[in-house]
Short mmCIF file of C-alpha atoms in Angstrom, two decimals:
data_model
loop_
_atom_site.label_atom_id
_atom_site.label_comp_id
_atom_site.label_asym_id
_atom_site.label_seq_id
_atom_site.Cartn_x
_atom_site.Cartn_y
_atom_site.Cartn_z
CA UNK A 1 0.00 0.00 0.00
CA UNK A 2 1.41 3.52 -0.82
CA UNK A 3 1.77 6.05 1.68
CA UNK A 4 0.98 9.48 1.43
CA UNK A 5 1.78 12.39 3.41
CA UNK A 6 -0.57 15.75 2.63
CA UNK A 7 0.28 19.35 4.15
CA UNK A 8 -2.48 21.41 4.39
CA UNK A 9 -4.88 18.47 4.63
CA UNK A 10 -7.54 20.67 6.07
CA UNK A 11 -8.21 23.43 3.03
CA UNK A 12 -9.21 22.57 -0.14
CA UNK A 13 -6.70 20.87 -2.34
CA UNK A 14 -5.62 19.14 0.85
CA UNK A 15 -9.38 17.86 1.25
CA UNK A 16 -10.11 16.84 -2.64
CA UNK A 17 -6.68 15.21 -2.95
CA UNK A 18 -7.00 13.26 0.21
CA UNK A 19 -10.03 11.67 -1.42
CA UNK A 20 -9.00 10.89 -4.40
CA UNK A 21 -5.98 9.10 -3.39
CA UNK A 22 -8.08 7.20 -0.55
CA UNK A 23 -9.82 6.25 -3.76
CA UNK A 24 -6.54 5.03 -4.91
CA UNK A 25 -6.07 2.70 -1.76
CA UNK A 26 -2.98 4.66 -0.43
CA UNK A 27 -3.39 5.10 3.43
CA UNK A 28 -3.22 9.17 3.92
CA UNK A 29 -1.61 10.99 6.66
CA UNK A 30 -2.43 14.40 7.05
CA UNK A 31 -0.18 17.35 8.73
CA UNK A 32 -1.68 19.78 10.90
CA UNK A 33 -0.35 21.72 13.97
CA UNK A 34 -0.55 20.95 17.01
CA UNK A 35 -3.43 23.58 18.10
CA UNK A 36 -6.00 21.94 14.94
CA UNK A 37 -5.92 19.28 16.81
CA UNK A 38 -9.10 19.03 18.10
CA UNK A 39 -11.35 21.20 15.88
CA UNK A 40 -14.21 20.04 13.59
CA UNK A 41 -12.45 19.46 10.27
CA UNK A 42 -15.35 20.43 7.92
CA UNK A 43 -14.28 19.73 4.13
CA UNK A 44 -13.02 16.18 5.31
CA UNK A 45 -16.29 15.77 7.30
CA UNK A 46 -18.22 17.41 4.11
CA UNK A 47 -16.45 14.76 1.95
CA UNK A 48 -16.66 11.95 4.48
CA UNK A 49 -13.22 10.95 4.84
CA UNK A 50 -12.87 12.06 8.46
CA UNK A 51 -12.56 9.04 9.63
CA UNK A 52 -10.57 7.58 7.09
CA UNK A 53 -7.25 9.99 7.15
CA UNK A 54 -4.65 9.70 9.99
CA UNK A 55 -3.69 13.67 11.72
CA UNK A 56 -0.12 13.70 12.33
CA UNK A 57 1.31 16.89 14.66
CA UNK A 58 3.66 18.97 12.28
CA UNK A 59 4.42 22.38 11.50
CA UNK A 60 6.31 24.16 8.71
CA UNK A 61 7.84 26.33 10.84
CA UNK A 62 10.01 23.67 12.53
CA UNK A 63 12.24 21.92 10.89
CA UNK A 64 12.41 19.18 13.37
CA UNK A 65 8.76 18.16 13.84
CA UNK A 66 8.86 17.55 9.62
CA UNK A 67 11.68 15.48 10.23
CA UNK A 68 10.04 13.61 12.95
CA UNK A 69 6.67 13.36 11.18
CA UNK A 70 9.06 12.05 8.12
CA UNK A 71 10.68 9.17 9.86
CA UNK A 72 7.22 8.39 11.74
CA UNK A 73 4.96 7.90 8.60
CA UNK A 74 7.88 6.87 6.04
CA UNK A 75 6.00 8.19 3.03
CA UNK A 76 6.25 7.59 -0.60
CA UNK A 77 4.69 10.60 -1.49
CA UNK A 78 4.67 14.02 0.01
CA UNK A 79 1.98 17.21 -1.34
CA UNK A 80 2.75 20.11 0.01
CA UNK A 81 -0.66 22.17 -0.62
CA UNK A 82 -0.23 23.88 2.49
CA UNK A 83 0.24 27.43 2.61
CA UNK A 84 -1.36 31.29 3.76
CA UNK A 85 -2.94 31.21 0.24
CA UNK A 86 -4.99 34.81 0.38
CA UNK A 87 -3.28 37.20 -1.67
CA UNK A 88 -5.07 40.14 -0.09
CA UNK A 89 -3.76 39.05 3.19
CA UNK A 90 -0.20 38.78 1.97
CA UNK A 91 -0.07 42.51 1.90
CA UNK A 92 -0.95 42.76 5.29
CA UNK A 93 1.46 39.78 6.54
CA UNK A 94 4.31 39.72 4.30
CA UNK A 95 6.62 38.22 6.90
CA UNK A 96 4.26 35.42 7.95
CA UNK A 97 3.20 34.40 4.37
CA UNK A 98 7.13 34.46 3.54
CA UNK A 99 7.72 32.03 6.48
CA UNK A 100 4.78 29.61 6.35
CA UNK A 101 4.72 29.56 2.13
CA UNK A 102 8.19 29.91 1.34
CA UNK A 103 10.72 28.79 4.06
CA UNK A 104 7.86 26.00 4.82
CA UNK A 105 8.29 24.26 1.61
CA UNK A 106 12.75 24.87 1.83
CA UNK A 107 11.97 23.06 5.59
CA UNK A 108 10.34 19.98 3.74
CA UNK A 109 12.35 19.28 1.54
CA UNK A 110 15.48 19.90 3.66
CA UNK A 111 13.84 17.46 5.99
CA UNK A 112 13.07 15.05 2.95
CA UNK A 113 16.54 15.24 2.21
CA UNK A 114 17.90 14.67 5.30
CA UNK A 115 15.63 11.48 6.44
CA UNK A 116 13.77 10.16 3.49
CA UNK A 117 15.72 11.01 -0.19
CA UNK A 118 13.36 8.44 -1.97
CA UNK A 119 10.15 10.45 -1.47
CA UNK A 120 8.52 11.81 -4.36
CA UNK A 121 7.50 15.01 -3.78
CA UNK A 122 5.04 17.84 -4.99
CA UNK A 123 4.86 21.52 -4.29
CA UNK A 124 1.85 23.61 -5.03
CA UNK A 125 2.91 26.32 -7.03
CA UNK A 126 0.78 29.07 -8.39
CA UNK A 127 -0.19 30.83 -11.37
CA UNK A 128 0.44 34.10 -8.93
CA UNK A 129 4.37 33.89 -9.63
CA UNK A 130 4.07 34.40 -13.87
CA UNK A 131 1.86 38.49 -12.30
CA UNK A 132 2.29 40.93 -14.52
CA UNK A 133 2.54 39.35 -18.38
CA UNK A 134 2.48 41.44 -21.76
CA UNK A 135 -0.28 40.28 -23.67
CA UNK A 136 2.15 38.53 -26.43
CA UNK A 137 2.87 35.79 -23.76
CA UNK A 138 -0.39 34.60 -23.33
CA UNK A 139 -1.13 31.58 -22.87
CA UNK A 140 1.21 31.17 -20.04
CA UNK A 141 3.46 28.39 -20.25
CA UNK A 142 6.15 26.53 -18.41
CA UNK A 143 8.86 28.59 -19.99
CA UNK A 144 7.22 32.48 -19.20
CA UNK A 145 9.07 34.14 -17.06
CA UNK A 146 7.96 35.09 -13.88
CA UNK A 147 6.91 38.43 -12.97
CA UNK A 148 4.87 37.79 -8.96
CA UNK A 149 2.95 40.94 -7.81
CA UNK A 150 2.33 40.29 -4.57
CA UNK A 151 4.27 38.54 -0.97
CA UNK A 152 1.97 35.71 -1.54
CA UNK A 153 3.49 35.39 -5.38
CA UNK A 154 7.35 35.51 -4.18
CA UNK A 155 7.01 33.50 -1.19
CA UNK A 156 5.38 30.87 -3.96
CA UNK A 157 8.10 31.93 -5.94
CA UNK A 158 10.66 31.07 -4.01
CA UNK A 159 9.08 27.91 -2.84
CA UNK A 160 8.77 26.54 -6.79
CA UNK A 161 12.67 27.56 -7.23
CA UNK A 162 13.91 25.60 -4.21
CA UNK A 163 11.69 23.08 -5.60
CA UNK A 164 14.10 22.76 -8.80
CA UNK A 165 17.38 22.99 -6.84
CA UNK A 166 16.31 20.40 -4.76
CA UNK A 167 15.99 18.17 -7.57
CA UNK A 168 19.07 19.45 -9.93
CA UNK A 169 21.20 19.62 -6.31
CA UNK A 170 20.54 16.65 -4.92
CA UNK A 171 18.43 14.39 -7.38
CA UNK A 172 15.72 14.13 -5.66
CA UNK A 173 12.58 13.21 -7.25
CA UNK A 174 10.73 16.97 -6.48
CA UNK A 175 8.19 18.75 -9.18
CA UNK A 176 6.15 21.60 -9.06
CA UNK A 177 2.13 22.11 -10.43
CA UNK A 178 1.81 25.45 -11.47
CA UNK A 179 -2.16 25.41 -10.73
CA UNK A 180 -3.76 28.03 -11.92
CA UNK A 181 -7.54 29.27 -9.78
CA UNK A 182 -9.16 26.16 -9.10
CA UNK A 183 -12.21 26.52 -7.58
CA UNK A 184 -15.05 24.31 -5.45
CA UNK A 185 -17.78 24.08 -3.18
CA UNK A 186 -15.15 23.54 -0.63
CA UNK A 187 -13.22 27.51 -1.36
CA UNK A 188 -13.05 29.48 1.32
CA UNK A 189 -15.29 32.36 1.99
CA UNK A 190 -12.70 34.97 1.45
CA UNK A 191 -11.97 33.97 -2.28
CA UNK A 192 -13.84 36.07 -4.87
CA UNK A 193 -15.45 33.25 -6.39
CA UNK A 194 -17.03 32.26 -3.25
CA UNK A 195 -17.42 35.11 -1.78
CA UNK A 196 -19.76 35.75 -5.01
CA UNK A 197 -21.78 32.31 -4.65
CA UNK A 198 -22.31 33.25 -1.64
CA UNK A 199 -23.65 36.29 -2.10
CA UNK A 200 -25.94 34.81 -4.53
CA UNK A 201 -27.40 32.30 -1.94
CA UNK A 202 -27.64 34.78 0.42
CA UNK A 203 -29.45 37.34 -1.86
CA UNK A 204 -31.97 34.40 -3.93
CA UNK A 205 -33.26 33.91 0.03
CA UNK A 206 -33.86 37.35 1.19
CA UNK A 207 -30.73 37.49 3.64
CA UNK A 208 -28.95 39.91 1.69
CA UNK A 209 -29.17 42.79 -0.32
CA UNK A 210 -25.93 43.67 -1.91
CA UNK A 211 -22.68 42.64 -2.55
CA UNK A 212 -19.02 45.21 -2.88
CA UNK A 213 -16.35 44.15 -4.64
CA UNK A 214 -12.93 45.28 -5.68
CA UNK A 215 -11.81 45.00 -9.48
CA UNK A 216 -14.43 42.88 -11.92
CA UNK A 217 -12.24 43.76 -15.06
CA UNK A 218 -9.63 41.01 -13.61
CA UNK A 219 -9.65 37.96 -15.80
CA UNK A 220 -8.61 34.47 -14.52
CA UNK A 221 -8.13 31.09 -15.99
CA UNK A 222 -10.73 29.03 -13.48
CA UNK A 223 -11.22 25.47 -13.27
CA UNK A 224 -12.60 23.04 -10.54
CA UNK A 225 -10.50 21.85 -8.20
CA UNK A 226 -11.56 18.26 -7.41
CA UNK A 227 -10.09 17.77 -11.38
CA UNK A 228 -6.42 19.37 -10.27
CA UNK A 229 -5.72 17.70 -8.13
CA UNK A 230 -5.62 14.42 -10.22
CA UNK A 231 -2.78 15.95 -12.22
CA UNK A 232 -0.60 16.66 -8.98
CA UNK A 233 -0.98 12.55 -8.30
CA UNK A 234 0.06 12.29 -12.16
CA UNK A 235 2.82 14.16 -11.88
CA UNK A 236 4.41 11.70 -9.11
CA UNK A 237 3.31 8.89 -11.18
CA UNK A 238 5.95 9.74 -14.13
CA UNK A 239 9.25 8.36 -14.40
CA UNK A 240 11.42 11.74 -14.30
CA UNK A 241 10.21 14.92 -12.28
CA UNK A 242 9.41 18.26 -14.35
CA UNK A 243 7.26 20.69 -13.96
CA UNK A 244 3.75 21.43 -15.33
CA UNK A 245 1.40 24.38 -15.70
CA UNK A 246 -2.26 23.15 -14.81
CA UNK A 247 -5.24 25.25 -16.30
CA UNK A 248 -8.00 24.77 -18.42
CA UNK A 249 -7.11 27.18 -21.66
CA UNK A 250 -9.55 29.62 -21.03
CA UNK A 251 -10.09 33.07 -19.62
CA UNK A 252 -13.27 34.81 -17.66
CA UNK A 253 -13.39 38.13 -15.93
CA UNK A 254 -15.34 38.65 -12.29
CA UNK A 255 -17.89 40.23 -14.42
CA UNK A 256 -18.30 36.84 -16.17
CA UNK A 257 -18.32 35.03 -13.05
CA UNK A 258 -21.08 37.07 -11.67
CA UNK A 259 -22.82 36.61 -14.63
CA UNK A 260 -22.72 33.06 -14.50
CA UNK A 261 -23.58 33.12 -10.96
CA UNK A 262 -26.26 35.49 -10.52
CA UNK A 263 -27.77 34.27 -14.25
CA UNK A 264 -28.46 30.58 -13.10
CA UNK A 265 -30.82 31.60 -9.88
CA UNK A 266 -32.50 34.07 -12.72
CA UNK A 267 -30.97 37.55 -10.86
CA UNK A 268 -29.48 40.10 -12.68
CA UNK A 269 -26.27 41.16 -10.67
CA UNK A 270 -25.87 44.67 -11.93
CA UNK A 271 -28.56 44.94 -9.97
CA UNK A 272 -26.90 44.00 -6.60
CA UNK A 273 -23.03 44.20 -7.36
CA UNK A 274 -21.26 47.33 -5.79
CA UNK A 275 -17.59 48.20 -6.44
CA UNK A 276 -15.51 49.52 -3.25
CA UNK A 277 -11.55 50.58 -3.43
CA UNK A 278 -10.95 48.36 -0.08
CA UNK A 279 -11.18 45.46 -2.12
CA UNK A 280 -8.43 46.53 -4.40
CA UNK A 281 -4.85 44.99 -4.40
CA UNK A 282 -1.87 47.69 -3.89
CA UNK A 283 -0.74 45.49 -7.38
CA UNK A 284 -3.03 44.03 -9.51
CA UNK A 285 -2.11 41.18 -11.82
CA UNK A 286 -5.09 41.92 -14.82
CA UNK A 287 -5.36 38.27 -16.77
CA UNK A 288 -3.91 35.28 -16.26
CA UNK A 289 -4.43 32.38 -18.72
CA UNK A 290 -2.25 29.57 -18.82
CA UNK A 291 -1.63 26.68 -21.59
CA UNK A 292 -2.79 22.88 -20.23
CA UNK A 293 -0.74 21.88 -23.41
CA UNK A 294 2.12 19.74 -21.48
CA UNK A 295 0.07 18.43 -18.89
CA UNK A 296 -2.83 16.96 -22.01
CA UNK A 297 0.14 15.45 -23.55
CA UNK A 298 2.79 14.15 -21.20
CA UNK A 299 0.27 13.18 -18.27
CA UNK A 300 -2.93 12.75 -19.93
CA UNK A 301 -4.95 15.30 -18.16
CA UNK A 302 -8.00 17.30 -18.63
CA UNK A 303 -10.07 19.60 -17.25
CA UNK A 304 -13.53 17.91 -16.65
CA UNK A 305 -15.70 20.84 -15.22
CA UNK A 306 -16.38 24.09 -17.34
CA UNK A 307 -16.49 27.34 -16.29
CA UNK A 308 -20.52 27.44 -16.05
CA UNK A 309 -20.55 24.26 -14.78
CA UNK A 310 -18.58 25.07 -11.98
CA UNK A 311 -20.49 28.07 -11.28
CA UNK A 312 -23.56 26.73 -11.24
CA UNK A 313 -21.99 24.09 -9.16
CA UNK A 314 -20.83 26.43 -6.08
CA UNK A 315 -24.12 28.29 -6.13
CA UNK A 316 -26.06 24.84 -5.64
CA UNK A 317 -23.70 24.42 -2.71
CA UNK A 318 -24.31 27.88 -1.07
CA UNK A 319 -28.14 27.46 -1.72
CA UNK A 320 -28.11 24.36 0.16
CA UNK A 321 -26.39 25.58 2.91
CA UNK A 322 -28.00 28.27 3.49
CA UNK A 323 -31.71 26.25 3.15
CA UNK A 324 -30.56 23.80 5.52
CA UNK A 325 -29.52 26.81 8.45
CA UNK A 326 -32.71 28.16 7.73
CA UNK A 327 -34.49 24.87 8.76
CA UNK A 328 -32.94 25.57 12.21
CA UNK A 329 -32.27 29.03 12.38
CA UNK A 330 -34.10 32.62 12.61
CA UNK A 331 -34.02 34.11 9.10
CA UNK A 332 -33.98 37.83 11.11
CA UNK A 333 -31.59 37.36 13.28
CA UNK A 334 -29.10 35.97 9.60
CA UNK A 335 -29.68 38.96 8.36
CA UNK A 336 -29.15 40.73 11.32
CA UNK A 337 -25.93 39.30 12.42
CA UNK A 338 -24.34 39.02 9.09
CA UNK A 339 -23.81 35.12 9.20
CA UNK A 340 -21.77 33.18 6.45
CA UNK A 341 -21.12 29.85 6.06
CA UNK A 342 -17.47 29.91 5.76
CA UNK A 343 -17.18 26.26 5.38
CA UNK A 344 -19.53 23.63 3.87
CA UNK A 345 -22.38 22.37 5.59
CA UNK A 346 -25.00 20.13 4.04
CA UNK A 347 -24.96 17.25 2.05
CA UNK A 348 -21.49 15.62 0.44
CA UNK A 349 -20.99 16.76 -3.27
CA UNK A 350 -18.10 17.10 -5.24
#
């Protein structure tokens, strides 16, 4: 039976990927610190793997408790998807999103080096780090040089470089997904995407009235992220480590999004959407759109979900959860106290 080892366990990526390789038949250990311990771990509960993933005690911050969580679980394969992943928030904590998404991913793999060489390991890298692009370049590929606009973007940066020294110093078997906005029922609330769907629920059932956002001119390649992260297990499945851009090919603006959103509970959202300067970034990165073209042909991957689909998709979610609080919960006193499901509730999807 493989092992696998998964930072960040408790977000996302960590969540979809530790079902799909349970689905695999590799026994999972996840990584959290030592305070999570304890606390309701919604998207595994959501997806109904709680009980099937083993919480080890580790931190990125200290080198020696990833060496020790190393030599206890003796992995095959490491993913590190953990990370402080909100751009917006890098501004404000530069320092901590250097240490926790940079210098966490140099700790692993100094620890993998030191204790278990023969891992195969993947680091989450982000479409963040290609920022500011001249039109010319687009699509985005493997070879466009990098150009990151925010902390979040160089702390990834730096992460994805280590990444490739690790490998080209010391052989080890280390790649890097450059995963461009991926997207799910299971995004956090302070993600634009969510933060929209959200919105939507909360406006189709008379809890809300409007919604501010920062720039909807800002264009994104988004796919679902339940299909990524089947390409970061392909990537450890190939004979030689690289590295591989992971998007779908196309582009959408906010506006796009909202339309999509807003359009499939029959709202208009020009009638709802507001535009507020807190919401912009001090930098803004304006497109992003990277080419899937290596990944199709070297690991076989795909996209699955479109764009509308996986609109529609988080705005079934939010609906849900908001119709199952409401079964148990004052409508006034929502609305009132501002209430939002920051993590999934409800029935498993996905």
């Amino acid at each position: 039976m493989q092992i696998a080892l998964i930072t960040g366990i408790t977000g996302q990526d960590g969540a979809y990927l530790a079902q799909f390789l349970l689905e695999k038949g590799y026994k999972v250990y996840g990584m959290i610190r030592r305070t999570s311990f304890g606390e309701p771990n919604e998207r595994l509960i959501y997806l109904g793997i709680q009980d099937q993933v083993e919480l080890i005690s580790g931190d990125l911050h200290d080198l020696s408790s990833l060496l020790r969580v190393l030599t206890e679980v003796g992995p095959d394969e490491v993913y590190n998807v953990a990370a402080q992943s909100f751009v917006h928030v890098s501004f404000h904590q530069p320092l901590l999103t250097g240490d926790i998404t940079g210098l966490g991913a140099a700790r692993m793999l100094e620890a993998i080096r030191l204790v278990k060489p023969d891992v195969r390991y993947y680091q989450a890298s982000s479409s963040e780090m290609f920022g500011l692009v001249e039109p010319d370049n687009l699509p985005l590929t493997e070879k466009t040089p990098f150009h990151p606009r925010s902390p979040y973007a160089v702390a990834k940066l730096y992460a994805h470089w280590m990444t490739i020294n690790y490998r080209e110093a010391y052989n080890l078997f280390t790649c890097s997904g450059i995963l461009f906005n991926h997207e799910s029922p299971l995004r956090g609330i302070e993600f634009v995407t969510r933060k929209i769907t959200d919105a939507v629920a909360r406006i189709r059932l008379g809890l809300q009235n409007e919604l501010a956002l920062g720039n909807l001119d800002a264009k994104r390649d988004w796919g679902f992220a339940r299909d990524y992260v089947e390409a970061m297990w392909l990537m450890l499945q190939r004979s030689t480590p690289e590295d591989y851009v992971i998007a779908t090919g196309e582009t959408h603006s906010v506006r796009e999004f909202l339309e999509a959103a807003f359009g499939h509970v029959n709202l208009d959202w020009q009638d709802y959407v507001t535009q507020d300067q807190r919401y912009l970034r001090p930098s803004e990165v304006p497109i992003l759109l990277g080419s899937p073209r290596r990944a199709e042909e070297d690991l076989g991957w795909k996209p699955r979900v479109s764009f509308e689909e996986l609109a529609k998709m988080m705005v079934d979610a939010d609906v849900e959860r908001y119709e199952n609080l409401l079964r148990v919960a004052d409508p006034s006193s929502i609305r009132e106290n501002g209430v939002r499901i920051s993590l999934p509730i409800g029935s498993v999807t996905g």
